[in-house]
Amino acid sequence: MIKLIKSSFYKETDTKKKLCRFIKKANQLSFGPECENFERNFSFYQERKYCVFLNSGSSANLAIIQALLNLGRIKIGDMVGFSALTWSTNAMPLIQLGLKAVPVDIEINTLNVSSKKLNAVLEKYPLKAFFLTNLLGFCDDIGEIKNICQQKNIIMIEDNCESLGTIYKGKKLGNFGLAGTFSFYVGHHMSTIEGGAVCTDDEELANMLRLVRAHGWDRNLSVVEQDNIRSKHKVNSTFYSRYTFYDLGYNLRPTEINGFIGNLQIEYLDEVIEKRNKNFIKFSNHLYKFGHLFYPIRFDHIDFVSNFAVPVICKSVEIRNKLVDLCNGVVEIRPIVGGDITSQPFFQKNMKKTSDDFSNSNARLVHNQGLYFGNNPEMTNQEIKTVIKIFSSC
Ligand SMILES: Cc1ncc(COP(=O)(O)O)c(C=O)c1O
């Protein structure tokens, strides 16, 4: 069986050995210096000023929305757009936190939202923010999306959990909006077992994210920031400062185990991304040329594609079903992420009354006719050949 995920980490045996030694020696395993060091390493990697490390990509998505609400940059009841083809916990925080989640359809040849699709939604809905997903290492004209958001005062944030390392017009995805979120779940570009992050250049937002991450207290702020917030709230005693909770938060902290692994794995990140990119080029050279079977996916506008799974959108439900049978027991496959989110039970339950009908959308077509298989860095040439053979025999 060609598995979606082959191992917990890149260079797993060595990483596990180092992890055992670290755990034996460590004085502290709750959030501490390893996590802080990872934040420095990851912000440097992502070319952003600040990185806030969290316990998952879903937590990163929840934290960024809560932080924007806490800062008053968005308000309960505001309309916030999101890519209709995404993961559940991209859209869920919008609903959980009292916003109106407005789906935006995607383009069938990039699987991502384009400026055209965004403009069509803006004609109807005055969005206050747009939580764009960069799906499976791809993007559409994200630079134009950024321009529209800037012109219309729409806060743009990116869910980059599936596209760490993709470069579009010289810039890393995740760096187009006010902030980008990342996932370090096993099988993603790099693994800390569970883990996530928000990266931004906005200091106020980064500080609020640190508050949201841990109970609403100020413990992970700099001394200067602690002084500021304490004097603003007239917290004069050290005793009470320890348990003063300034704004709405959660406990979304990672542990030193995640931080330690992150610091090891980030050393291999370029190598892993490079290997996956080479695999992807091999797959795409074959699969996207079978125009009678699959919709071609366009990525020639992207400088460098970084994904961890390869999407295939079939020309019919029958072809997709046949592929599901052919892959059974040989290649592990999945639907294209959460598919059309508007058709998911949680969305139907909570947003049905207010949402547009998406039954003729591209997101629904992908939901009904798409699938993906894994692209992992340890894939052998034989496995690549097997996958191509199965998909071309359809
Ligand atoms: C687009 C997107 N956002 C968020 C997440 C959630 O990340 P995590 O599994 O780390 O919670 C995922 C997970 O795969 C995802 O694909």
Tab-separated table of C-alpha atoms and ligand atoms in Angstrom:
chain	number	residue	atom	x	y	z
A	1	MET	CA	0.000	0.000	0.000
A	2	ILE	CA	1.356	3.433	-0.942
A	3	LYS	CA	0.461	5.361	2.191
A	4	LEU	CA	-0.545	8.998	2.458
A	5	ILE	CA	1.895	9.449	5.329
A	6	LYS	CA	4.966	7.251	5.588
A	7	SER	CA	6.491	8.420	8.849
A	8	SER	CA	5.965	10.758	11.774
A	9	PHE	CA	9.011	12.843	10.898
A	10	TYR	CA	11.595	13.175	8.196
A	11	LYS	CA	14.649	11.113	9.293
A	12	GLU	CA	12.437	9.477	11.869
A	13	THR	CA	14.911	7.120	13.603
A	14	ASP	CA	17.465	9.852	14.228
A	15	THR	CA	14.784	12.344	15.320
A	16	LYS	CA	13.299	9.848	17.804
A	17	LYS	CA	16.751	9.101	19.283
A	18	LYS	CA	17.432	12.802	19.787
A	19	LEU	CA	13.961	13.288	21.237
A	20	CYS	CA	14.515	10.518	23.831
A	21	ARG	CA	17.800	12.114	24.915
A	22	PHE	CA	16.121	15.522	25.134
A	23	ILE	CA	13.224	14.236	27.257
A	24	LYS	CA	15.577	12.465	29.676
A	25	LYS	CA	17.606	15.631	30.235
A	26	ALA	CA	14.888	18.305	30.101
A	27	ASN	CA	13.894	20.215	33.224
A	28	GLN	CA	10.768	21.573	31.642
A	29	LEU	CA	8.410	20.058	29.095
A	30	SER	CA	5.645	22.675	29.111
A	31	PHE	CA	5.964	25.742	26.834
A	32	GLY	CA	9.482	27.148	27.203
A	33	PRO	CA	12.777	27.945	25.476
A	34	GLU	CA	12.527	25.252	22.765
A	35	CYS	CA	9.170	26.663	21.670
A	36	GLU	CA	10.518	30.219	21.743
A	37	ASN	CA	13.534	29.157	19.751
A	38	PHE	CA	11.284	27.486	17.203
A	39	GLU	CA	9.312	30.729	16.897
A	40	ARG	CA	12.543	32.568	16.032
A	41	ASN	CA	13.580	29.855	13.562
A	42	PHE	CA	10.210	29.678	11.867
A	43	SER	CA	9.699	33.445	11.559
A	44	PHE	CA	13.175	33.632	9.991
A	45	TYR	CA	12.275	30.811	7.598
A	46	GLN	CA	8.942	32.360	6.655
A	47	GLU	CA	10.504	35.852	6.370
A	48	ARG	CA	8.030	37.384	8.820
A	49	LYS	CA	8.779	39.455	11.918
A	50	TYR	CA	6.726	37.392	14.351
A	51	CYS	CA	5.761	33.762	14.759
A	52	VAL	CA	3.364	32.535	17.445
A	53	PHE	CA	3.667	28.759	17.888
A	54	LEU	CA	0.453	26.877	18.774
A	55	ASN	CA	-0.650	23.297	19.290
A	56	SER	CA	-2.242	22.864	15.826
A	57	GLY	CA	-3.119	24.574	12.580
A	58	SER	CA	-6.759	24.556	13.684
A	59	SER	CA	-5.738	26.385	16.864
A	60	ALA	CA	-3.829	28.892	14.729
A	61	ASN	CA	-7.033	29.561	12.762
A	62	LEU	CA	-9.083	29.928	15.936
A	63	ALA	CA	-6.495	32.174	17.574
A	64	ILE	CA	-6.167	34.592	14.647
A	65	ILE	CA	-9.935	35.146	14.482
A	66	GLN	CA	-10.191	35.587	18.272
A	67	ALA	CA	-7.232	37.995	18.224
A	68	LEU	CA	-8.824	40.141	15.480
A	69	LEU	CA	-12.060	40.248	17.510
A	70	ASN	CA	-10.220	41.125	20.734
A	71	LEU	CA	-8.454	43.987	18.953
A	72	GLY	CA	-11.774	45.262	17.552
A	73	ARG	CA	-10.505	44.913	13.985
A	74	ILE	CA	-13.554	42.770	13.243
A	75	LYS	CA	-16.804	42.599	15.208
A	76	ILE	CA	-19.327	39.892	16.031
A	77	GLY	CA	-21.835	39.729	13.152
A	78	ASP	CA	-19.352	40.927	10.505
A	79	MET	CA	-19.231	39.098	7.195
A	80	VAL	CA	-16.014	37.188	6.675
A	81	GLY	CA	-15.268	35.422	3.396
A	82	PHE	CA	-13.555	32.065	3.178
A	83	SER	CA	-12.576	29.700	0.347
A	84	ALA	CA	-15.439	27.262	-0.222
A	85	LEU	CA	-12.897	24.492	-0.882
A	86	THR	CA	-10.978	24.223	2.367
A	87	TRP	CA	-10.617	22.369	5.641
A	88	SER	CA	-13.378	22.334	8.279
A	89	THR	CA	-11.421	24.257	10.900
A	90	ASN	CA	-10.801	27.100	8.517
A	91	ALA	CA	-14.507	27.965	8.415
A	92	MET	CA	-15.477	26.713	11.877
A	93	PRO	CA	-13.894	29.494	13.966
A	94	LEU	CA	-15.863	32.056	11.966
A	95	ILE	CA	-19.121	30.398	12.968
A	96	GLN	CA	-17.987	29.613	16.522
A	97	LEU	CA	-17.029	33.227	17.127
A	98	GLY	CA	-20.251	34.766	15.846
A	99	LEU	CA	-19.207	35.933	12.390
A	100	LYS	CA	-21.139	35.435	9.201
A	101	ALA	CA	-19.110	32.944	7.176
A	102	VAL	CA	-19.438	33.757	3.459
A	103	PRO	CA	-18.127	31.069	1.067
A	104	VAL	CA	-16.202	32.147	-2.031
A	105	ASP	CA	-16.018	29.685	-4.931
A	106	ILE	CA	-12.751	28.513	-6.468
A	107	GLU	CA	-11.431	28.176	-10.029
A	108	ILE	CA	-11.461	24.644	-11.366
A	109	ASN	CA	-8.010	24.953	-12.967
A	110	THR	CA	-6.173	26.256	-9.874
A	111	LEU	CA	-8.456	24.917	-7.080
A	112	ASN	CA	-8.121	28.313	-5.443
A	113	VAL	CA	-10.080	31.544	-5.161
A	114	SER	CA	-9.294	34.100	-7.883
A	115	SER	CA	-9.810	37.874	-7.829
A	116	LYS	CA	-12.740	37.289	-10.213
A	117	LYS	CA	-14.497	34.954	-7.775
A	118	LEU	CA	-13.808	37.321	-4.883
A	119	ASN	CA	-15.164	40.310	-6.817
A	120	ALA	CA	-18.357	38.387	-7.611
A	121	VAL	CA	-18.944	37.850	-3.877
A	122	LEU	CA	-18.090	41.468	-3.040
A	123	GLU	CA	-20.852	42.652	-5.350
A	124	LYS	CA	-23.297	41.014	-2.941
A	125	TYR	CA	-21.611	40.938	0.441
A	126	PRO	CA	-19.621	43.704	2.155
A	127	LEU	CA	-16.869	41.532	3.621
A	128	LYS	CA	-14.877	42.904	6.556
A	129	ALA	CA	-12.257	40.184	6.289
A	130	PHE	CA	-11.286	37.385	3.938
A	131	PHE	CA	-9.731	34.157	5.242
A	132	LEU	CA	-8.200	32.799	2.050
A	133	THR	CA	-6.999	29.189	1.903
A	134	ASN	CA	-3.972	28.399	-0.255
A	135	LEU	CA	-5.079	24.927	-1.242
A	136	LEU	CA	-2.605	22.062	-1.738
A	137	GLY	CA	0.414	24.187	-2.615
A	138	PHE	CA	-1.372	26.263	-5.244
A	139	CYS	CA	-2.822	29.745	-5.551
A	140	ASP	CA	-4.634	31.802	-8.156
A	141	ASP	CA	-3.907	35.542	-8.647
A	142	ILE	CA	-3.287	36.131	-4.939
A	143	GLY	CA	-1.444	39.420	-5.597
A	144	GLU	CA	-4.610	40.824	-7.181
A	145	ILE	CA	-6.690	39.486	-4.255
A	146	LYS	CA	-4.377	41.367	-1.906
A	147	ASN	CA	-4.849	44.581	-3.963
A	148	ILE	CA	-8.643	44.265	-3.859
A	149	CYS	CA	-8.576	43.710	-0.101
A	150	GLN	CA	-6.309	46.728	0.381
A	151	GLN	CA	-8.494	48.979	-1.781
A	152	LYS	CA	-11.682	47.911	-0.003
A	153	ASN	CA	-10.262	47.849	3.534
A	154	ILE	CA	-10.854	44.131	3.866
A	155	ILE	CA	-8.532	42.363	6.281
A	156	MET	CA	-6.915	39.519	4.351
A	157	ILE	CA	-5.518	36.522	6.211
A	158	GLU	CA	-4.183	33.315	4.692
A	159	ASP	CA	-4.675	29.752	5.812
A	160	ASN	CA	-1.363	28.436	4.535
A	161	CYS	CA	-1.558	25.065	6.290
A	162	GLU	CA	-1.283	23.298	2.925
A	163	SER	CA	1.210	25.527	1.120
A	164	LEU	CA	4.277	26.136	3.271
A	165	GLY	CA	7.154	26.809	0.872
A	166	THR	CA	5.179	27.726	-2.261
A	167	ILE	CA	6.553	30.854	-3.924
A	168	TYR	CA	4.380	33.094	-6.108
A	169	LYS	CA	5.958	36.047	-7.917
A	170	GLY	CA	9.000	35.907	-5.656
A	171	LYS	CA	7.019	35.880	-2.412
A	172	LYS	CA	6.206	32.978	-0.090
A	173	LEU	CA	2.523	32.110	0.267
A	174	GLY	CA	1.414	33.040	3.764
A	175	ASN	CA	3.020	36.475	3.377
A	176	PHE	CA	0.380	38.177	1.223
A	177	GLY	CA	-2.134	38.891	3.978
A	178	LEU	CA	-1.931	40.503	7.414
A	179	ALA	CA	-1.117	37.062	8.819
A	180	GLY	CA	-0.728	33.471	7.658
A	181	THR	CA	-1.486	30.268	9.537
A	182	PHE	CA	0.494	27.016	9.327
A	183	SER	CA	0.068	23.394	10.406
A	184	PHE	CA	2.848	21.066	11.524
A	185	TYR	CA	0.649	17.994	11.739
A	186	VAL	CA	2.261	14.698	10.728
A	187	GLY	CA	2.276	14.434	6.961
A	188	HIS	CA	2.272	18.180	6.371
A	189	HIS	CA	5.402	19.888	5.007
A	190	MET	CA	7.096	19.539	8.366
A	191	SER	CA	5.903	17.716	11.462
A	192	THR	CA	6.018	18.542	15.152
A	193	ILE	CA	3.494	15.654	15.649
A	194	GLU	CA	0.761	18.222	16.298
A	195	GLY	CA	1.519	21.907	15.917
A	196	GLY	CA	0.687	25.135	14.169
A	197	ALA	CA	1.686	28.772	13.929
A	198	VAL	CA	0.553	32.234	12.987
A	199	CYS	CA	3.117	34.480	11.289
A	200	THR	CA	2.680	38.224	10.890
A	201	ASP	CA	4.640	41.484	10.747
A	202	ASP	CA	2.075	43.202	12.990
A	203	GLU	CA	3.413	43.519	16.544
A	204	GLU	CA	0.088	44.361	18.172
A	205	LEU	CA	-1.501	41.309	16.562
A	206	ALA	CA	1.398	39.041	17.586
A	207	ASN	CA	1.063	40.199	21.205
A	208	MET	CA	-2.685	39.605	21.175
A	209	LEU	CA	-2.117	36.124	19.708
A	210	ARG	CA	0.224	35.331	22.638
A	211	LEU	CA	-2.527	36.400	25.034
A	212	VAL	CA	-5.159	34.363	23.184
A	213	ARG	CA	-2.864	31.316	23.156
A	214	ALA	CA	-2.592	31.168	26.920
A	215	HIS	CA	-5.616	32.004	29.079
A	216	GLY	CA	-5.683	35.704	28.210
A	217	TRP	CA	-2.747	36.417	30.535
A	218	ASP	CA	0.400	38.383	29.731
A	219	ARG	CA	3.054	35.812	30.647
A	220	ASN	CA	4.505	35.400	27.180
A	221	LEU	CA	4.711	39.108	26.377
A	222	SER	CA	7.979	41.067	26.606
A	223	VAL	CA	8.705	42.912	29.874
A	224	VAL	CA	7.907	46.240	28.175
A	225	GLU	CA	4.581	44.907	26.905
A	226	GLN	CA	3.763	43.479	30.332
A	227	ASP	CA	4.436	46.902	31.888
A	228	ASN	CA	2.179	48.539	29.300
A	229	ILE	CA	-0.748	46.179	29.738
A	230	ARG	CA	-0.448	46.131	33.535
A	231	SER	CA	-0.420	49.904	33.824
A	232	LYS	CA	-3.310	50.206	31.358
A	233	HIS	CA	-5.361	47.897	33.594
A	234	LYS	CA	-3.924	49.286	36.848
A	235	VAL	CA	-2.490	45.950	37.899
A	236	ASN	CA	0.094	47.156	40.394
A	237	SER	CA	0.977	44.046	42.363
A	238	THR	CA	3.143	41.188	41.115
A	239	PHE	CA	0.912	38.836	43.082
A	240	TYR	CA	-2.226	39.641	41.054
A	241	SER	CA	-0.358	40.187	37.790
A	242	ARG	CA	0.247	36.439	37.676
A	243	TYR	CA	-3.439	35.659	37.471
A	244	THR	CA	-4.874	38.645	35.633
A	245	PHE	CA	-6.671	37.734	32.406
A	246	TYR	CA	-6.836	40.676	30.026
A	247	ASP	CA	-8.867	39.389	27.105
A	248	LEU	CA	-10.625	36.331	25.725
A	249	GLY	CA	-8.295	33.392	25.300
A	250	TYR	CA	-7.863	29.636	25.405
A	251	ASN	CA	-5.095	27.235	26.164
A	252	LEU	CA	-3.610	26.470	22.746
A	253	ARG	CA	0.012	26.054	23.818
A	254	PRO	CA	2.402	23.543	22.294
A	255	THR	CA	4.894	21.708	24.518
A	256	GLU	CA	8.686	21.654	24.596
A	257	ILE	CA	8.488	18.271	22.852
A	258	ASN	CA	6.841	19.948	19.861
A	259	GLY	CA	9.321	22.830	20.017
A	260	PHE	CA	12.329	20.513	20.166
A	261	ILE	CA	11.093	18.459	17.199
A	262	GLY	CA	10.320	21.655	15.283
A	263	ASN	CA	13.875	22.895	15.763
A	264	LEU	CA	15.233	19.596	14.417
A	265	GLN	CA	12.800	19.281	11.529
A	266	ILE	CA	13.105	22.847	10.273
A	267	GLU	CA	16.714	22.018	9.362
A	268	TYR	CA	15.355	19.538	6.790
A	269	LEU	CA	12.480	21.665	5.548
A	270	ASP	CA	14.132	22.869	2.324
A	271	GLU	CA	15.271	19.335	1.500
A	272	VAL	CA	11.780	17.910	2.117
A	273	ILE	CA	10.096	20.616	0.039
A	274	GLU	CA	12.578	20.144	-2.800
A	275	LYS	CA	11.957	16.369	-2.892
A	276	ARG	CA	8.210	16.805	-2.909
A	277	ASN	CA	8.447	19.403	-5.649
A	278	LYS	CA	10.420	16.945	-7.821
A	279	ASN	CA	7.794	14.235	-7.187
A	280	PHE	CA	5.004	16.672	-7.996
A	281	ILE	CA	6.585	17.634	-11.326
A	282	LYS	CA	6.826	13.939	-12.262
A	283	PHE	CA	3.179	13.335	-11.365
A	284	SER	CA	1.887	16.459	-13.066
A	285	ASN	CA	3.854	15.773	-16.285
A	286	HIS	CA	1.837	12.607	-16.653
A	287	LEU	CA	-1.504	13.003	-14.928
A	288	TYR	CA	-2.526	16.509	-15.931
A	289	LYS	CA	-1.979	15.605	-19.585
A	290	PHE	CA	-4.825	13.085	-19.642
A	291	GLY	CA	-7.286	15.800	-20.608
A	292	HIS	CA	-10.043	13.329	-21.460
A	293	LEU	CA	-9.928	11.913	-17.890
A	294	PHE	CA	-8.907	14.780	-15.625
A	295	TYR	CA	-9.178	18.559	-15.465
A	296	PRO	CA	-5.704	19.993	-16.014
A	297	ILE	CA	-4.365	21.989	-13.070
A	298	ARG	CA	-2.543	25.176	-14.030
A	299	PHE	CA	0.510	26.141	-12.023
A	300	ASP	CA	2.794	27.836	-14.560
A	301	HIS	CA	2.098	31.190	-12.851
A	302	ILE	CA	3.672	29.852	-9.621
A	303	ASP	CA	7.482	30.059	-9.210
A	304	PHE	CA	7.708	26.987	-6.963
A	305	VAL	CA	4.974	24.558	-5.914
A	306	SER	CA	5.189	23.015	-2.448
A	307	ASN	CA	2.500	20.468	-1.595
A	308	PHE	CA	2.118	17.262	0.397
A	309	ALA	CA	-0.613	15.645	-1.719
A	310	VAL	CA	-1.464	15.605	-5.402
A	311	PRO	CA	-5.026	16.467	-6.443
A	312	VAL	CA	-6.765	14.866	-9.400
A	313	ILE	CA	-10.142	16.201	-10.545
A	314	CYS	CA	-11.923	13.688	-12.755
A	315	LYS	CA	-14.057	14.644	-15.724
A	316	SER	CA	-16.935	12.592	-14.324
A	317	VAL	CA	-18.124	10.936	-11.127
A	318	GLU	CA	-17.819	7.572	-12.916
A	319	ILE	CA	-14.098	8.084	-13.588
A	320	ARG	CA	-13.584	9.117	-9.950
A	321	ASN	CA	-15.446	6.041	-8.697
A	322	LYS	CA	-13.419	3.784	-10.960
A	323	LEU	CA	-10.221	5.303	-9.598
A	324	VAL	CA	-11.399	4.774	-6.025
A	325	ASP	CA	-11.802	1.070	-6.886
A	326	LEU	CA	-8.461	0.840	-8.675
A	327	CYS	CA	-6.651	2.453	-5.744
A	328	ASN	CA	-8.306	0.231	-3.168
A	329	GLY	CA	-5.552	-1.558	-1.207
A	330	VAL	CA	-2.804	-0.136	-3.460
A	331	VAL	CA	-2.746	3.658	-3.102
A	332	GLU	CA	-4.207	5.476	-0.126
A	333	ILE	CA	-6.467	8.295	-1.317
A	334	ARG	CA	-8.741	10.939	0.188
A	335	PRO	CA	-11.365	13.478	-0.932
A	336	ILE	CA	-9.925	16.896	-1.795
A	337	VAL	CA	-9.616	18.227	1.730
A	338	GLY	CA	-13.034	19.198	3.170
A	339	GLY	CA	-14.527	19.469	-0.306
A	340	ASP	CA	-17.296	22.006	-0.733
A	341	ILE	CA	-17.558	23.160	2.867
A	342	THR	CA	-21.110	24.433	2.336
A	343	SER	CA	-22.239	20.833	1.840
A	344	GLN	CA	-20.685	19.590	5.090
A	345	PRO	CA	-23.174	18.752	7.890
A	346	PHE	CA	-21.733	21.354	10.306
A	347	PHE	CA	-22.159	24.128	7.737
A	348	GLN	CA	-25.649	23.022	6.750
A	349	LYS	CA	-26.644	22.927	10.405
A	350	ASN	CA	-25.312	26.364	11.285
A	351	MET	CA	-25.287	28.476	8.132
A	352	LYS	CA	-27.840	26.985	5.744
A	353	LYS	CA	-30.405	29.744	6.119
A	354	THR	CA	-28.025	32.546	5.252
A	355	SER	CA	-25.706	30.929	2.720
A	356	ASP	CA	-25.954	30.941	-1.088
A	357	ASP	CA	-26.666	27.721	-2.964
A	358	PHE	CA	-23.373	26.146	-3.997
A	359	SER	CA	-24.768	23.101	-5.816
A	360	ASN	CA	-23.450	24.322	-9.189
A	361	SER	CA	-20.140	25.599	-7.870
A	362	ASN	CA	-16.645	24.488	-8.808
A	363	ALA	CA	-16.111	23.589	-5.148
A	364	ARG	CA	-19.005	21.107	-5.431
A	365	LEU	CA	-17.553	19.656	-8.642
A	366	VAL	CA	-14.252	19.058	-6.836
A	367	HIS	CA	-16.185	17.567	-3.916
A	368	ASN	CA	-17.954	15.107	-6.227
A	369	GLN	CA	-15.195	14.330	-8.717
A	370	GLY	CA	-11.890	14.908	-6.948
A	371	LEU	CA	-9.428	12.894	-4.912
A	372	TYR	CA	-5.829	13.162	-3.816
A	373	PHE	CA	-2.953	10.835	-3.027
A	374	GLY	CA	0.080	11.555	-0.867
A	375	ASN	CA	3.280	13.179	-2.064
A	376	ASN	CA	5.842	12.406	0.565
A	377	PRO	CA	9.587	12.944	0.471
A	378	GLU	CA	10.382	9.257	1.004
A	379	MET	CA	8.474	8.133	-2.075
A	380	THR	CA	10.423	5.710	-4.289
A	381	ASN	CA	10.563	5.850	-8.086
A	382	GLN	CA	8.739	2.524	-8.152
A	383	GLU	CA	5.875	3.972	-6.085
A	384	ILE	CA	5.654	7.008	-8.352
A	385	LYS	CA	5.488	4.710	-11.389
A	386	THR	CA	2.773	2.573	-9.759
A	387	VAL	CA	0.599	5.612	-9.008
A	388	ILE	CA	0.975	6.962	-12.550
A	389	LYS	CA	0.180	3.537	-13.995
A	390	ILE	CA	-3.024	3.188	-11.967
A	391	PHE	CA	-4.226	6.678	-12.825
A	392	SER	CA	-3.459	6.283	-16.524
A	393	SER	CA	-5.182	2.892	-16.747
A	394	CYS	CA	-8.490	4.392	-15.760
B	1	LIG	C1	-6.312	24.270	5.005
B	1	LIG	C2	-6.152	23.684	6.371
B	1	LIG	N1	-6.349	24.476	7.434
B	1	LIG	C3	-6.225	24.009	8.688
B	1	LIG	C4	-5.887	22.701	8.939
B	1	LIG	C5	-5.790	22.216	10.349
B	1	LIG	O1	-4.485	21.878	10.718
B	1	LIG	P1	-4.266	20.884	11.953
B	1	LIG	O2	-4.504	19.503	11.474
B	1	LIG	O3	-2.836	21.121	12.335
B	1	LIG	O4	-5.197	21.293	13.021
B	1	LIG	C6	-5.688	21.827	7.868
B	1	LIG	C7	-5.356	20.421	8.119
B	1	LIG	O5	-4.997	19.631	7.320
B	1	LIG	C8	-5.833	22.317	6.546
B	1	LIG	O6	-5.675	21.518	5.487
